[in-house]
PDB file of C-alpha atoms in Angstrom:
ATOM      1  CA  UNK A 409      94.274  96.669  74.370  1.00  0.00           C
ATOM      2  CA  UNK A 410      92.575  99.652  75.565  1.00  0.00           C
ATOM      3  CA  UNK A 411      92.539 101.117  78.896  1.00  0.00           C
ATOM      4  CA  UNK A 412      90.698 104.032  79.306  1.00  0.00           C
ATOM      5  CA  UNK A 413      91.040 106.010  82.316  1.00  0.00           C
ATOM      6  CA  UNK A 414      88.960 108.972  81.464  1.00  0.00           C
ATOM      7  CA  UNK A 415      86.579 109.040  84.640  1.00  0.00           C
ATOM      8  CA  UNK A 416      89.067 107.721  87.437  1.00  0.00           C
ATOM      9  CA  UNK A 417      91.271 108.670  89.838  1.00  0.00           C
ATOM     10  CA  UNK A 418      93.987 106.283  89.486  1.00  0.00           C
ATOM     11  CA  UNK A 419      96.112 105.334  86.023  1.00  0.00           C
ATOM     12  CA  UNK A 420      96.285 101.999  85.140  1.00  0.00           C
ATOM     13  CA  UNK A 421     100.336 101.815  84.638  1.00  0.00           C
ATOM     14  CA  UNK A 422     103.133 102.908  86.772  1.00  0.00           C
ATOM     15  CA  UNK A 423     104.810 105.423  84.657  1.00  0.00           C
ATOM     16  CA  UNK A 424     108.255 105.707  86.939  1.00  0.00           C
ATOM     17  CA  UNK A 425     111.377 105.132  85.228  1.00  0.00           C
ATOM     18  CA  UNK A 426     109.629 105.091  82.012  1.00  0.00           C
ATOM     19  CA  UNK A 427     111.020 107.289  79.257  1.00  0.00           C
ATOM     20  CA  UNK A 428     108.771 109.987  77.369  1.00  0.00           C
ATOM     21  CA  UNK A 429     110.194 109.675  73.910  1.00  0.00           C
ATOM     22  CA  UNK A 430     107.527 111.470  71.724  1.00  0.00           C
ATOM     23  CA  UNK A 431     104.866 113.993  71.892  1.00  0.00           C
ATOM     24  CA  UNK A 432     102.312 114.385  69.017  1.00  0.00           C
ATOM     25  CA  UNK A 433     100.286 117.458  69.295  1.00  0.00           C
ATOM     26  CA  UNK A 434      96.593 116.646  68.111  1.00  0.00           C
ATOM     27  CA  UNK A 435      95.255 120.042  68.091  1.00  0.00           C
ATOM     28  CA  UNK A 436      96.066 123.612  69.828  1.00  0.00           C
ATOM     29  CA  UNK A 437      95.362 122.138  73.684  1.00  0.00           C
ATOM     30  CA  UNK A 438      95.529 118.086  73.190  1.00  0.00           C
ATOM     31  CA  UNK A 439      98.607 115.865  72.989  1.00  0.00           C
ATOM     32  CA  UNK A 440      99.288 112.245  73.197  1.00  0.00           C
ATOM     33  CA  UNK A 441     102.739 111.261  74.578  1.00  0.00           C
ATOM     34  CA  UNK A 442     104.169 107.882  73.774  1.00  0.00           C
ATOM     35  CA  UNK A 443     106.014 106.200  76.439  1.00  0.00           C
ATOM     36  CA  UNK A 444     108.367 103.094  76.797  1.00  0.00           C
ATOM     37  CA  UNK A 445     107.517 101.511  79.827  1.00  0.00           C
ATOM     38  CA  UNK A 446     109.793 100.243  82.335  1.00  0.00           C
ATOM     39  CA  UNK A 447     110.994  96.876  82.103  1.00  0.00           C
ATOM     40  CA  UNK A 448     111.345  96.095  86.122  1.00  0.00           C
ATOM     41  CA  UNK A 449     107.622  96.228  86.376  1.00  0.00           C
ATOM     42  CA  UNK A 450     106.613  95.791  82.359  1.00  0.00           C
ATOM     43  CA  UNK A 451     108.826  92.707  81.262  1.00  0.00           C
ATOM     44  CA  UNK A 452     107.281  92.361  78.118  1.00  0.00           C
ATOM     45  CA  UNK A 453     108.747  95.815  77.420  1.00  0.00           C
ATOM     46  CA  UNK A 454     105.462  97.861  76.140  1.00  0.00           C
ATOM     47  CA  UNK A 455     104.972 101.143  74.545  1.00  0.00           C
ATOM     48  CA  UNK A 456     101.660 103.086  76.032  1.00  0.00           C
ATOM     49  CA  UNK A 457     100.079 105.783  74.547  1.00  0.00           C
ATOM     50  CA  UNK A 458      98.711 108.658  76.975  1.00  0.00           C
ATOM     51  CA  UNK A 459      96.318 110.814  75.426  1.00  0.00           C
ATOM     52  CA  UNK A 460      95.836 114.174  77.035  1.00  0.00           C
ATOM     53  CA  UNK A 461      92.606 115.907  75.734  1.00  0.00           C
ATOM     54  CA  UNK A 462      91.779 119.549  76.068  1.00  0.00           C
ATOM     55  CA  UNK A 463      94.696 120.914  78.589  1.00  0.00           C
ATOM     56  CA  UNK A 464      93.653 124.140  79.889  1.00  0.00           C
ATOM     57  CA  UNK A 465      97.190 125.188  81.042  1.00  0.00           C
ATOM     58  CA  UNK A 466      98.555 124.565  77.962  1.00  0.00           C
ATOM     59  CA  UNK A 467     100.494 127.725  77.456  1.00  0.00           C
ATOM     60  CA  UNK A 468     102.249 126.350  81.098  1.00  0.00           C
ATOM     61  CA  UNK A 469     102.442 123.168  79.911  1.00  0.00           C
ATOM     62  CA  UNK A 470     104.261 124.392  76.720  1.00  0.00           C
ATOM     63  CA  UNK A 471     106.572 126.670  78.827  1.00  0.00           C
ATOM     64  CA  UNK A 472     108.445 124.414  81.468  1.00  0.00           C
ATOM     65  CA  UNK A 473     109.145 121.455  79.337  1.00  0.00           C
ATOM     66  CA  UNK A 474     110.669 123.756  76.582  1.00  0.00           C
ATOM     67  CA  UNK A 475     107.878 121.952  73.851  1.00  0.00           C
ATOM     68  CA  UNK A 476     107.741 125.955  72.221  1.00  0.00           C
ATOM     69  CA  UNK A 477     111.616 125.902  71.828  1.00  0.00           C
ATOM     70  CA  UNK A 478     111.540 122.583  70.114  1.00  0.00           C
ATOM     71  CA  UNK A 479     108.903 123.616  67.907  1.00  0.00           C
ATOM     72  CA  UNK A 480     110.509 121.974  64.096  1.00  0.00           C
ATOM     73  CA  UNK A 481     107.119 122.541  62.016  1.00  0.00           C
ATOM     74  CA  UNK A 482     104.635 125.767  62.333  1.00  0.00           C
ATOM     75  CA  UNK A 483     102.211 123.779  61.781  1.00  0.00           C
ATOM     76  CA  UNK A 484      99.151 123.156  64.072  1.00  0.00           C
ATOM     77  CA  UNK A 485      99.961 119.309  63.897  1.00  0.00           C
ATOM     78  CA  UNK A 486     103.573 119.386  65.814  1.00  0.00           C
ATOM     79  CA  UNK A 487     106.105 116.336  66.696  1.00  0.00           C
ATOM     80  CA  UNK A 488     108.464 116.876  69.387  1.00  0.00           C
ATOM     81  CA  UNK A 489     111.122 114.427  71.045  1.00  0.00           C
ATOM     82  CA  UNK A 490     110.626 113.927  74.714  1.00  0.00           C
ATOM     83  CA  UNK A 491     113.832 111.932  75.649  1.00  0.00           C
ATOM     84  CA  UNK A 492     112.754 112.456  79.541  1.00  0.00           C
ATOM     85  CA  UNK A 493     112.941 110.018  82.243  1.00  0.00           C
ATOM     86  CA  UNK A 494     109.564 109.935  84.279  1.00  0.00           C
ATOM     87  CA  UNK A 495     109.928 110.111  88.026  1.00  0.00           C
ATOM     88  CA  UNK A 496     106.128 110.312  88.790  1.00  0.00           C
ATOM     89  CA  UNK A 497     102.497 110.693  86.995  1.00  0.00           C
ATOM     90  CA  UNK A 498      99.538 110.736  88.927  1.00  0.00           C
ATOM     91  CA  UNK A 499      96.796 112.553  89.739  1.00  0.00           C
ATOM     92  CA  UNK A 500      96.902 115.182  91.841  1.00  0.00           C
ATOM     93  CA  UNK A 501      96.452 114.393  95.587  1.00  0.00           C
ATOM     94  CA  UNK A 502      95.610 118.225  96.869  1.00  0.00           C
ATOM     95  CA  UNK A 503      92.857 118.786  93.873  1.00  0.00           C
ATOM     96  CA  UNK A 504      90.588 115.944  93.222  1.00  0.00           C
ATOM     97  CA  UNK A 505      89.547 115.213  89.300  1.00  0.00           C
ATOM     98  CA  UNK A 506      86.014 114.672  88.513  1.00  0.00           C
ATOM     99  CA  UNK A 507      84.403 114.513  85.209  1.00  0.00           C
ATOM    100  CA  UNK A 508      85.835 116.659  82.171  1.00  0.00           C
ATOM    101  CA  UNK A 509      88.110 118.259  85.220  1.00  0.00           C
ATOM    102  CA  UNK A 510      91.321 115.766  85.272  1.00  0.00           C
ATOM    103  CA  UNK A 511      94.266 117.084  87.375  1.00  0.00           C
ATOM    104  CA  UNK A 512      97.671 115.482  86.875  1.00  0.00           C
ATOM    105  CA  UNK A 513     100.898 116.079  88.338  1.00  0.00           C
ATOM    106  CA  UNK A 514     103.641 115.350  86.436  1.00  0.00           C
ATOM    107  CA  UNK A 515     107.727 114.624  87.328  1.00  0.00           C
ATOM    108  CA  UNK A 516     110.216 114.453  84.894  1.00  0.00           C
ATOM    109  CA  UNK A 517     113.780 113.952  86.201  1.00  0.00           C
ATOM    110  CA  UNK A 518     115.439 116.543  83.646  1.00  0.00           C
ATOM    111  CA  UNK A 519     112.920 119.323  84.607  1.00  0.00           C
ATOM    112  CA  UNK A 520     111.120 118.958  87.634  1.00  0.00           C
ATOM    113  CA  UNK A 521     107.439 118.816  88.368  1.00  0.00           C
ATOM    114  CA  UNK A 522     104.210 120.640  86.873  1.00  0.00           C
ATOM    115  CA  UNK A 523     100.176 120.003  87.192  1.00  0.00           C
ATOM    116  CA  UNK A 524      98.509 119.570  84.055  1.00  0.00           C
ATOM    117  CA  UNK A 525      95.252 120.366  84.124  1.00  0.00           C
ATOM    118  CA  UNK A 526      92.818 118.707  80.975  1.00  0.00           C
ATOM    119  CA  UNK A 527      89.475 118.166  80.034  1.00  0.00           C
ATOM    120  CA  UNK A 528      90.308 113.940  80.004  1.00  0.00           C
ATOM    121  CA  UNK A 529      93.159 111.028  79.974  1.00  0.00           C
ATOM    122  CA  UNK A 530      93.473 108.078  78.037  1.00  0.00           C
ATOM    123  CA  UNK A 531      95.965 104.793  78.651  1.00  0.00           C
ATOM    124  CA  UNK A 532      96.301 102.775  75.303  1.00  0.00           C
ATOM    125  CA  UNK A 533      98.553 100.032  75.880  1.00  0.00           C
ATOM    126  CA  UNK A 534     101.214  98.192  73.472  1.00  0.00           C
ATOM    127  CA  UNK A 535     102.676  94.890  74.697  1.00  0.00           C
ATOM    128  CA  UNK A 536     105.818  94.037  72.953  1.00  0.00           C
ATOM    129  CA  UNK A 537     104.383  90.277  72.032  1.00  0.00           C
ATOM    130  CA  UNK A 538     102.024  91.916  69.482  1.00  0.00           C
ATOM    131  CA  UNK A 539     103.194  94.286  66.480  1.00  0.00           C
ATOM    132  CA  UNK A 540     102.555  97.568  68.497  1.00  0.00           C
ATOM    133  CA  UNK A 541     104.873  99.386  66.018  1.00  0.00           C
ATOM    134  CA  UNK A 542     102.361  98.081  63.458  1.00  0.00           C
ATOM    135  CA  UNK A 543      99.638  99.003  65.231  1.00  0.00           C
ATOM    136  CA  UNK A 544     100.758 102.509  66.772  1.00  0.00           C
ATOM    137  CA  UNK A 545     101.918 103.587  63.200  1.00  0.00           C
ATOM    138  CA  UNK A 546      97.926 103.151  62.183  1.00  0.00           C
ATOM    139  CA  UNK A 547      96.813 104.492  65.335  1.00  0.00           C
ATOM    140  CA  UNK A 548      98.435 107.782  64.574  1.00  0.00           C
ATOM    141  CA  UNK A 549      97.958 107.783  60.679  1.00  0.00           C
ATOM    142  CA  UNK A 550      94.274 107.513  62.314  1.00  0.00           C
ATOM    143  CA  UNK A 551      94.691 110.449  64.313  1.00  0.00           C
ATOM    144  CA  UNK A 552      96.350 112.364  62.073  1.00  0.00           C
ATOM    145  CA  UNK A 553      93.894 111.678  59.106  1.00  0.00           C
ATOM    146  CA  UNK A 554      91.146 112.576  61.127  1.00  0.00           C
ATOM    147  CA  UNK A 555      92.710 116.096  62.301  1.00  0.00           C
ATOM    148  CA  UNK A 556      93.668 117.240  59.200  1.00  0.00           C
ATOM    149  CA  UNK A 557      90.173 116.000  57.626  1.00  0.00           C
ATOM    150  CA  UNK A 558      88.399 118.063  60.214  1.00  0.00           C
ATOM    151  CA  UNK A 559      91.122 121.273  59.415  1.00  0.00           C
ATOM    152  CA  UNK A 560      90.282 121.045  55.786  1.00  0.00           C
ATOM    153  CA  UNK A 561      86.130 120.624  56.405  1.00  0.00           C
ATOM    154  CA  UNK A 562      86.821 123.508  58.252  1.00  0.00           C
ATOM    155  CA  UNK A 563      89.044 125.643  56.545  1.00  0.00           C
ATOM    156  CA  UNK A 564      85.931 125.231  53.380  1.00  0.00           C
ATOM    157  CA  UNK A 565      83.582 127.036  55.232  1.00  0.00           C
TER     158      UNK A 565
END
C-alpha cells in the first residue's frame, strides 16, 4: 500500500480539501501528518500518511502553524491535532527538489501558505476497504517503538 515519493517531483495524491487531523513528531526535525483524504476524488474515503523526514526549517515550520503553542507533552516524541483544511501541497514550482533536497509548499486554509524544506517525503496510503485503523495503529506503535528504542540505546552511552 506503499507509495513512496522520496526521489520525485510530483505526489502521488491530491491533498486539496483533505483535512490534516494529526501530526506525530518522530524526532526533533521529522514528522508524519495523517490526513483524511477527500471523498470527491478518494471515494473509498482513505487515510494517508505523509512522512516528512529531516525538515531543515523546522523552527519555521513550528512557528506559523502554532505546533509550539500546542505543545501538550515536553517530550521529544509530541502529538498535536491538526484540524486544518488543505488548500494545496506540492512541490515547489520556483525551487526544484532533487535528492535529499525536497521543497514543498504547503496551503492550509486556516493559516495560509509556507515552504517546507526536508531532507525526504513519503505517501503511505490507507484505503477505507482494508482495516487501515488496524494497520495505522501498528504502523505508529512501529514508529514509536523504534524511536524510543534508539533514545534509550542512546541515552546508555
Amino acid at each position: 500500500m506503499s507509495k513512496n515519493t522520496k526521489n520525485t517531483n510530483s505526489l502521488k495524491y491530491n491533498y486539496h480539501d483533505s483535512n490534516a487531523d494529526f501530526a506525530n513528531f518522530l524526532n526533533d526535525r521529522s514528522v508524519e501528518i495523517i490526513f483524511k483524504l477527500y471523498e470527491v476524488f478518494y471515494p473509498d474515503k482513505p487515510k494517508l500518511i505523509l512522512r516528512i523526514r529531516e525538515i531543515w526549517n523546522i523552527q519555521k515550520f513550528l512557528k506559523y502553524p502554532n505546533l509550539e503553542e500546542r505543545n501538550l507533552k515536553k517530550s521529544s516524541f509530541r502529538k498535536h491535532s491538526l484540524i486544518g483544511r488543505i488548500d494545496r501541497i506540492q512541490f515547489d514550482t520556483k525551487r526544484k527538489s532533487e535528492r535529499k533536497n525536497v521543497f514543498l509548499y504547503w496551503n492550509l486554509d486556516s493559516i495560509g501558505s509556507f515552504r517546507i524544506h526536508c531532507k525526504s517525503i513519503e505517501e503511505l496510503y490507507f484505503p477505507k476497504s482494508k482495516p487501515w485503523s488496524l494497520i495505522l495503529t501498528f504502523e505508529l506503535l512501529r514508529i514509536t517503538a523504534k524511536f524510543r528504542f534508539s533514545k534509550i540505546f542512546l541515552d546508555l552511552f
